[in-house]
Tab-separated table of C-alpha atoms and ligand atoms in Angstrom:
chain	number	residue	atom	x	y	z
A	83	MET	CA	15.840	100.290	42.455
A	84	ASN	CA	16.629	98.969	45.841
A	85	GLU	CA	18.155	95.539	46.559
A	86	VAL	CA	16.465	93.107	48.870
A	87	GLN	CA	18.041	90.792	51.365
A	88	ILE	CA	16.824	88.198	53.870
A	89	ILE	CA	17.489	89.373	57.483
A	90	GLY	CA	15.678	86.728	59.574
A	91	THR	CA	13.994	83.457	59.552
A	92	GLY	CA	11.623	81.457	61.628
A	93	SER	CA	9.567	78.243	61.814
A	94	TYR	CA	7.369	76.300	63.868
A	95	ALA	CA	5.583	72.738	63.727
A	96	PRO	CA	2.917	71.355	65.876
A	97	LEU	CA	4.275	69.290	68.829
A	98	ASN	CA	2.738	66.155	67.928
A	99	ILE	CA	4.610	63.687	65.778
A	100	MET	CA	2.922	61.006	63.843
A	101	THR	CA	5.129	58.171	62.721
A	102	ASN	CA	4.676	55.781	59.948
A	103	HIS	CA	3.797	53.145	62.358
A	104	GLN	CA	0.721	55.118	63.425
A	105	LEU	CA	-0.211	55.729	59.897
A	106	SER	CA	-0.010	51.849	59.230
A	107	GLU	CA	-2.801	51.520	62.058
A	108	LEU	CA	-5.037	53.950	59.808
A	109	VAL	CA	-4.428	52.672	56.222
A	110	ASP	CA	-2.894	49.712	54.790
A	111	THR	CA	0.638	50.728	54.527
A	112	SER	CA	4.165	50.248	56.116
A	113	ASP	CA	7.246	52.040	57.615
A	114	GLU	CA	9.269	50.276	55.143
A	115	TRP	CA	7.172	51.069	52.120
A	116	ILE	CA	6.853	54.828	53.116
A	117	VAL	CA	10.423	55.188	53.754
A	118	SER	CA	11.759	53.578	50.583
A	119	MET	CA	9.123	55.376	48.572
A	120	THR	CA	9.203	58.611	49.999
A	121	GLY	CA	11.947	59.079	52.549
A	122	ILE	CA	9.393	60.202	55.282
A	123	LYS	CA	9.542	58.838	58.516
A	124	GLU	CA	7.522	61.018	60.759
A	125	ARG	CA	5.588	64.188	60.610
A	126	HIS	CA	4.002	66.929	62.618
A	127	ILE	CA	0.419	66.915	62.852
A	128	SER	CA	-1.772	69.428	64.480
A	129	GLN	CA	-4.013	68.721	67.526
A	130	GLY	CA	-6.212	71.854	66.862
A	131	GLU	CA	-3.933	74.715	66.076
A	132	ASN	CA	-5.051	76.184	62.609
A	133	THR	CA	-2.667	77.594	59.844
A	134	SER	CA	-2.657	81.022	61.239
A	135	ASP	CA	-1.480	79.689	64.719
A	136	LEU	CA	1.362	78.028	63.001
A	137	ALA	CA	2.138	81.162	60.897
A	138	THR	CA	1.988	83.504	63.852
A	139	LYS	CA	4.500	81.305	65.883
A	140	ALA	CA	7.046	81.125	62.607
A	141	ALA	CA	6.458	85.033	62.147
A	142	LEU	CA	7.308	85.888	65.838
A	143	GLU	CA	10.625	83.754	65.635
A	144	ALA	CA	11.408	85.246	62.164
A	145	LEU	CA	10.964	88.990	63.807
A	146	LYS	CA	13.154	87.912	66.658
A	147	ASP	CA	15.787	86.689	64.412
A	148	ALA	CA	15.937	89.832	62.282
A	149	ASN	CA	15.675	92.021	65.415
A	150	VAL	CA	12.623	93.853	63.762
A	151	LYS	CA	9.435	94.960	65.593
A	152	ALA	CA	6.070	94.023	64.362
A	153	GLU	CA	5.012	97.519	63.498
A	154	ASP	CA	8.240	98.131	61.268
A	155	ILE	CA	6.687	95.273	58.961
A	156	ASP	CA	4.786	97.041	56.129
A	157	LEU	CA	3.842	93.956	53.946
A	158	ILE	CA	2.910	90.298	55.242
A	159	ILE	CA	2.270	87.528	52.598
A	160	VAL	CA	1.138	84.175	53.644
A	161	ALA	CA	1.395	81.297	51.121
A	162	SER	CA	-1.069	78.524	51.904
A	163	THR	CA	-3.106	75.780	50.336
A	164	SER	CA	-4.919	75.427	53.698
A	165	PRO	CA	-6.036	78.596	55.009
A	166	ASP	CA	-8.241	79.121	57.997
A	167	GLN	CA	-10.791	80.843	56.277
A	168	PHE	CA	-12.100	82.113	52.827
A	169	VAL	CA	-12.172	85.541	54.435
A	170	PRO	CA	-10.168	86.919	56.235
A	171	ALA	CA	-6.993	85.996	54.553
A	172	THR	CA	-4.582	84.250	56.996
A	173	ALA	CA	-2.050	86.997	56.498
A	174	CYS	CA	-4.669	89.376	58.201
A	175	LEU	CA	-4.977	86.795	61.012
A	176	VAL	CA	-1.272	86.895	61.406
A	177	GLN	CA	-1.109	90.572	61.284
A	178	GLY	CA	-3.759	90.882	63.858
A	179	ASN	CA	-1.970	88.306	66.211
A	180	ILE	CA	1.522	89.889	65.946
A	181	GLY	CA	0.318	93.531	65.942
A	182	ALA	CA	1.976	94.450	62.589
A	183	VAL	CA	-0.234	97.494	62.289
A	184	ASN	CA	1.269	99.167	59.398
A	185	ALA	CA	1.397	96.433	56.941
A	186	MET	CA	-0.722	95.436	54.245
A	187	ALA	CA	-1.457	91.649	54.385
A	188	PHE	CA	-2.736	89.148	51.930
A	189	ASP	CA	-2.404	85.431	50.870
A	190	VAL	CA	-1.034	83.797	47.850
A	191	SER	CA	-2.188	80.305	46.656
A	192	ALA	CA	0.429	78.559	44.686
A	193	ALA	CA	0.499	75.072	46.521
A	194	CYS	CA	4.021	73.881	47.350
A	195	THR	CA	5.465	76.915	45.336
A	196	GLY	CA	3.669	79.275	47.467
A	197	PHE	CA	6.906	80.228	49.349
A	198	ILE	CA	8.691	81.093	46.013
A	199	PHE	CA	5.672	83.115	44.699
A	200	ALA	CA	5.507	84.993	47.872
A	201	LEU	CA	9.035	85.951	47.548
A	202	ASN	CA	8.920	86.785	44.156
A	203	ILE	CA	5.922	89.229	44.885
A	204	ALA	CA	7.370	90.824	47.966
A	205	ILE	CA	10.744	91.502	45.966
A	206	GLN	CA	8.515	93.658	43.801
A	207	PHE	CA	7.249	95.582	46.219
A	208	LEU	CA	10.673	96.203	47.895
A	209	LYS	CA	12.770	96.820	44.871
A	210	THR	CA	10.219	99.643	43.793
A	211	GLY	CA	10.313	101.176	47.225
A	212	GLU	CA	6.626	100.783	47.718
A	213	ARG	CA	7.378	98.749	50.820
A	214	THR	CA	10.369	98.463	52.785
A	215	ARG	CA	10.135	95.370	55.145
A	216	ALA	CA	8.232	92.252	54.308
A	217	LEU	CA	7.202	89.268	56.361
A	218	ILE	CA	6.654	86.247	53.984
A	219	ILE	CA	5.242	83.019	55.481
A	220	GLY	CA	4.526	79.434	54.106
A	221	ALA	CA	2.034	77.861	56.457
A	222	GLU	CA	0.046	74.732	56.277
A	223	VAL	CA	-2.440	72.583	58.219
A	224	LEU	CA	-2.630	69.961	55.403
A	225	SER	CA	-3.794	67.629	58.082
A	226	LYS	CA	-7.361	69.129	57.668
A	227	ILE	CA	-7.674	68.699	53.818
A	228	VAL	CA	-6.097	65.185	53.691
A	229	ASP	CA	-8.141	62.171	53.100
A	230	TRP	CA	-7.026	60.043	55.988
A	231	THR	CA	-8.427	56.900	54.203
A	232	ASP	CA	-6.326	57.437	50.958
A	233	ARG	CA	-3.043	55.856	51.511
A	234	ASN	CA	-1.811	57.167	48.133
A	235	THR	CA	-1.926	60.647	49.749
A	236	CYS	CA	-2.205	60.696	53.597
A	237	ILE	CA	1.482	59.216	54.099
A	238	LEU	CA	2.962	62.221	52.387
A	239	PHE	CA	1.864	65.330	54.085
A	240	GLY	CA	2.480	67.220	57.408
A	241	ASP	CA	1.709	70.585	59.045
A	242	GLY	CA	4.138	73.376	59.948
A	243	ALA	CA	5.003	77.014	58.992
A	244	GLY	CA	8.148	78.867	57.836
A	245	ALA	CA	8.908	82.400	57.677
A	246	ALA	CA	11.364	85.030	56.549
A	247	ILE	CA	11.917	88.827	56.730
A	248	LEU	CA	13.030	90.770	53.869
A	249	GLU	CA	14.342	94.222	53.774
A	250	ALA	CA	15.019	96.658	51.064
A	251	GLY	CA	18.285	98.422	50.901
A	252	THR	CA	21.611	98.720	48.930
A	253	LYS	CA	22.969	95.383	49.587
A	254	LYS	CA	22.075	92.613	46.982
A	255	GLY	CA	20.762	89.263	48.909
A	256	ILE	CA	18.222	87.923	46.284
A	257	ILE	CA	20.452	87.606	42.989
A	258	SER	CA	17.518	86.251	40.927
A	259	ILE	CA	14.178	84.711	41.233
A	260	ASN	CA	11.542	83.352	38.649
A	261	SER	CA	8.324	81.749	39.048
A	262	ALA	CA	5.805	80.300	36.525
A	263	SER	CA	2.568	78.217	36.353
A	264	GLN	CA	1.088	75.377	33.812
A	265	GLY	CA	-2.491	75.487	34.362
A	266	GLN	CA	-3.013	72.969	31.884
A	267	LYS	CA	-1.895	70.366	34.122
A	268	ALA	CA	-4.119	71.641	37.031
A	269	ARG	CA	-5.931	68.391	37.263
A	270	PHE	CA	-2.965	66.348	38.538
A	271	LEU	CA	-3.149	67.879	41.976
A	272	THR	CA	-6.240	69.095	43.159
A	273	CYS	CA	-8.167	70.264	46.368
A	274	PRO	CA	-11.731	71.284	46.069
A	275	THR	CA	-13.154	74.204	48.382
A	276	VAL	CA	-17.048	73.905	48.410
A	277	ASP	CA	-19.386	72.657	45.949
A	278	VAL	CA	-21.744	74.750	43.839
A	279	LYS	CA	-24.984	74.207	45.749
A	280	ASN	CA	-27.741	76.689	45.213
A	281	THR	CA	-31.494	76.790	43.920
A	282	PHE	CA	-29.954	76.436	40.255
A	283	ALA	CA	-27.167	73.750	40.825
A	284	LYS	CA	-27.993	70.629	42.769
A	285	GLY	CA	-24.425	69.863	43.819
A	286	ASN	CA	-22.273	66.705	43.268
A	287	LYS	CA	-23.053	63.929	46.081
A	288	ASP	CA	-19.471	62.711	45.904
A	289	PHE	CA	-17.993	66.066	46.565
A	290	LYS	CA	-15.062	65.760	48.742
A	291	SER	CA	-12.761	68.683	49.877
A	292	THR	CA	-9.618	66.558	50.301
A	293	ILE	CA	-6.363	66.637	48.351
A	294	SER	CA	-6.195	64.237	45.383
A	295	MET	CA	-3.334	63.699	43.054
A	296	ASP	CA	-1.757	61.829	39.965
A	297	GLY	CA	1.560	60.698	42.056
A	298	LYS	CA	3.320	59.706	38.745
A	299	GLU	CA	2.548	62.682	36.804
A	300	ILE	CA	3.699	64.963	39.690
A	301	PHE	CA	6.710	62.875	40.417
A	302	LYS	CA	7.871	63.255	36.716
A	303	PHE	CA	6.920	66.902	36.486
A	304	ALA	CA	8.791	67.615	39.794
A	305	VAL	CA	12.094	65.965	38.589
A	306	LYS	CA	12.145	67.563	35.397
A	307	ILE	CA	11.229	71.075	36.453
A	308	ILE	CA	13.614	71.076	39.303
A	309	ALA	CA	16.640	69.950	37.392
A	310	SER	CA	15.700	72.570	34.556
A	311	SER	CA	14.838	75.393	37.055
A	312	ILE	CA	18.334	75.073	38.750
A	313	ASN	CA	20.121	74.950	35.424
A	314	ARG	CA	18.090	77.978	34.197
A	315	ILE	CA	18.874	80.101	37.230
A	316	LEU	CA	22.514	79.192	37.155
A	317	LYS	CA	23.100	79.831	33.546
A	318	GLU	CA	21.173	83.217	33.694
A	319	ASN	CA	23.477	84.482	36.351
A	320	ASN	CA	26.692	82.983	35.101
A	321	TYR	CA	27.130	80.570	37.881
A	322	THR	CA	27.645	76.872	38.222
A	323	LEU	CA	26.583	74.381	40.947
A	324	ASP	CA	30.316	74.659	42.038
A	325	ASP	CA	29.414	78.215	43.231
A	326	ILE	CA	26.320	77.235	45.451
A	327	LYS	CA	26.625	76.126	49.093
A	328	TYR	CA	23.186	74.598	49.209
A	329	VAL	CA	20.118	73.802	47.056
A	330	VAL	CA	16.913	73.622	48.942
A	331	CYS	CA	14.242	72.025	47.129
A	332	HIS	CA	10.549	71.747	48.013
A	333	GLN	CA	10.733	68.866	50.413
A	334	ALA	CA	8.277	66.310	48.780
A	335	ASN	CA	9.820	62.883	48.286
A	336	ALA	CA	13.641	62.030	48.770
A	337	ARG	CA	13.480	60.074	45.580
A	338	ILE	CA	12.528	63.240	43.477
A	339	ILE	CA	15.575	64.819	44.817
A	340	ASP	CA	17.888	61.932	44.353
A	341	LEU	CA	16.788	61.657	40.808
A	342	VAL	CA	17.600	65.781	40.479
A	343	VAL	CA	20.805	65.027	41.922
A	344	ARG	CA	21.605	62.317	39.432
A	345	ARG	CA	20.319	64.253	36.322
A	346	LEU	CA	22.609	67.280	37.255
A	347	LYS	CA	25.565	64.892	38.170
A	348	ALA	CA	25.593	66.891	41.276
A	349	ASP	CA	26.998	66.572	44.860
A	350	LYS	CA	24.025	64.942	46.869
A	351	ASN	CA	25.328	66.659	49.890
A	352	LYS	CA	24.633	70.133	48.612
A	353	PHE	CA	21.115	69.264	48.641
A	354	PHE	CA	19.419	70.005	51.944
A	355	VAL	CA	17.071	67.452	53.059
A	356	ASN	CA	14.705	67.489	56.081
A	357	LEU	CA	11.665	65.864	54.546
A	358	GLU	CA	12.178	62.454	56.949
A	359	ARG	CA	11.216	64.626	59.936
A	360	TYR	CA	8.245	66.792	58.401
A	361	GLY	CA	6.912	64.940	55.332
A	362	ASN	CA	5.689	67.298	52.606
A	363	THR	CA	4.381	70.713	54.363
A	364	SER	CA	3.591	72.320	50.716
A	365	ALA	CA	4.207	76.056	50.959
A	366	ALA	CA	5.892	75.736	54.315
A	367	SER	CA	8.674	73.238	53.402
A	368	ILE	CA	11.254	75.353	51.731
A	369	ALA	CA	10.862	78.134	54.725
A	370	ILE	CA	11.149	75.437	57.342
A	371	ALA	CA	14.383	74.073	55.791
A	372	MET	CA	15.956	77.374	55.275
A	373	ASP	CA	15.093	78.236	58.812
A	374	GLU	CA	16.744	75.110	59.987
A	375	MET	CA	19.926	75.807	58.125
A	376	ASN	CA	19.950	79.092	59.662
A	377	LYS	CA	19.374	77.786	63.311
A	378	LYS	CA	22.248	75.000	62.636
A	379	LYS	CA	24.354	77.830	61.351
A	380	LEU	CA	25.106	75.836	58.058
A	381	LEU	CA	25.162	79.176	56.163
A	382	LYS	CA	27.753	82.185	56.425
A	383	ALA	CA	27.332	85.641	54.886
A	384	GLY	CA	28.368	85.450	51.051
A	385	ASP	CA	27.365	81.738	50.777
A	386	LYS	CA	25.014	81.264	47.575
A	387	ILE	CA	21.825	79.029	47.938
A	388	ILE	CA	19.194	77.975	45.405
A	389	LEU	CA	15.483	77.599	46.646
A	390	VAL	CA	13.450	75.662	44.115
A	391	GLY	CA	9.764	74.767	44.305
A	392	PHE	CA	7.221	72.722	42.429
A	393	GLY	CA	3.474	71.878	43.118
A	394	GLY	CA	-0.243	72.057	42.469
A	395	GLY	CA	-1.104	74.588	39.785
A	396	LEU	CA	1.057	73.294	38.530
A	397	THR	CA	3.384	75.742	39.539
A	398	TYR	CA	7.300	75.905	40.020
A	399	GLY	CA	9.948	78.524	40.677
A	400	ALA	CA	13.222	79.137	41.823
A	401	SER	CA	15.566	81.771	43.642
A	402	LEU	CA	19.086	82.349	43.751
A	403	ILE	CA	20.182	83.952	47.134
A	404	GLU	CA	23.274	85.323	48.662
A	405	TRP	CA	23.149	84.646	52.255
A	406	THR	CA	23.509	87.970	54.093
A	407	ILE	CA	22.805	87.026	57.646
A	408	ASN	CA	25.883	87.139	59.933
A	409	LYS	CA	25.680	84.734	62.985
B	658	LIG	N1	1.525	52.080	51.317
B	658	LIG	C1	1.760	50.789	50.715
B	658	LIG	N2	1.436	50.655	49.135
B	658	LIG	C2	1.043	51.719	48.554
B	658	LIG	C3	0.873	52.882	49.258
B	658	LIG	C4	1.207	53.004	50.621
B	658	LIG	N3	1.063	54.346	51.112
B	658	LIG	N4	0.473	53.754	48.352
B	658	LIG	C5	0.400	53.285	47.134
B	658	LIG	N5	0.836	51.893	47.348
B	658	LIG	C6	0.845	50.605	46.322
B	658	LIG	C7	-0.005	50.926	45.230
B	658	LIG	O1	-1.252	50.419	45.578
B	658	LIG	C8	0.552	50.029	44.205
B	658	LIG	O2	0.169	48.749	44.332
B	658	LIG	P1	0.038	47.901	43.268
B	658	LIG	O3	1.230	47.782	42.360
B	658	LIG	O4	-0.346	46.569	43.644
B	658	LIG	O5	-0.938	48.432	42.294
B	658	LIG	C9	2.303	50.308	44.641
B	658	LIG	O6	2.159	50.781	46.047
B	658	LIG	C10	2.628	51.370	43.646
B	658	LIG	O7	1.959	52.653	43.712
B	658	LIG	P2	2.222	53.850	42.788
B	658	LIG	O8	1.226	54.916	43.366
B	658	LIG	O9	2.445	53.388	41.304
B	658	LIG	O10	3.678	54.269	43.361
B	658	LIG	P3	4.606	55.169	42.815
B	658	LIG	O11	5.871	54.883	42.219
B	658	LIG	O12	3.958	56.305	42.108
B	658	LIG	O13	4.750	56.112	44.301
B	658	LIG	C11	4.348	58.201	45.499
B	658	LIG	C12	3.547	56.978	45.039
B	658	LIG	C13	5.409	57.952	46.608
B	658	LIG	C14	2.982	58.998	45.986
B	658	LIG	C15	4.907	58.975	44.112
B	658	LIG	O14	4.109	58.923	43.041
B	658	LIG	C16	5.302	60.464	44.480
B	658	LIG	O15	6.140	60.687	45.482
B	658	LIG	N6	4.714	61.318	43.775
B	658	LIG	C17	5.166	62.658	43.820
B	658	LIG	C18	4.110	63.347	44.878
B	658	LIG	C19	4.314	64.621	45.112
B	658	LIG	O16	5.369	65.046	45.425
B	658	LIG	N7	3.182	65.274	45.768
B	658	LIG	C20	3.266	66.453	46.106
B	658	LIG	C21	3.434	67.431	45.153
B	658	LIG	S1	3.617	69.194	45.718
B	658	LIG	C22	2.212	69.984	46.074
B	658	LIG	O17	1.880	70.594	45.565
B	658	LIG	C23	1.253	69.208	47.345
């Protein structure tokens, strides 16, 4: 069996920034409420770029960072809740855009845990030797599926993409990964596609293809599952939090991360947070955060990090990684 390491990262977010103040002109909210309840100050909102456009820009950055040519990639996985189209997969659009002519390309749908799921799947292909070099991307244009009249949800989300290049070899980078789903809780976070309307089915007049969420249920689930996922991956690998340089949680809400820190009696500075500038970018958030850490040179080869996600499905997952990029 091969080992797998991350050899490059990239990210991209639309240039247009929407502040909490701008949101308060759309719905009955305020900067004070949003900051105190979520930690979010602003988010990037697309002015027309679609998910594959964002994903392509993040992918090109990651290829450059890894010093790898597009034709050397043989697997592309895009995780997204907001794909461009039903068909083709956003991963195929990215493949066409970057010229990764030798890749198999497909999408995964695991909401905010999507990047961890994509990582988990890619690792299996690389470990077995079936593929050699994977491009995995979390990309979202959530602004197209947000109900801009619903103050419970529209204040939370932002658009963006993050990417990583993985390579099979002898050096151990990904120490451990696990992911799981709890479909019995699916109703807590939904975004329908199209209604069933045909000769036999009349369809539903109130049908809306926008995100709806039971915020309190998701909040409770998130705090519990992040804390238990971190504990589990540490225990399974005989590590403690002292061995970990950074924990990168899905960037949904600063209060969720604060409660996890308290529950684990952890050092808050170990938990990387950039949600104040991006909002919740779902499948992209962990990848964007990891790329920011890489760009800011916060990590050096040998550092251990934990990525941990949760989201619609409901889904969750965590990965323990030894950083192998030397800058
Ligand atoms: N501005 C001002 N007031 C608001 C707003 C707003 N944007 N939204 C709600 N309120 C009001 C409510 O109407 C309510 O008022 P009331 O007491 O008069 O009825 C009060 O604020 C409290 O609202 P709650 O919804 O009960 O607030 P809660 O403490 O649950 O916080 C929040 C809401 C921030 C959304 C929280 O539930 C949360 O962060 N949940 C997790 C959400 C999350 O992480 N989702 C992403 C999941 S990942 C994925 O897969 C996409």
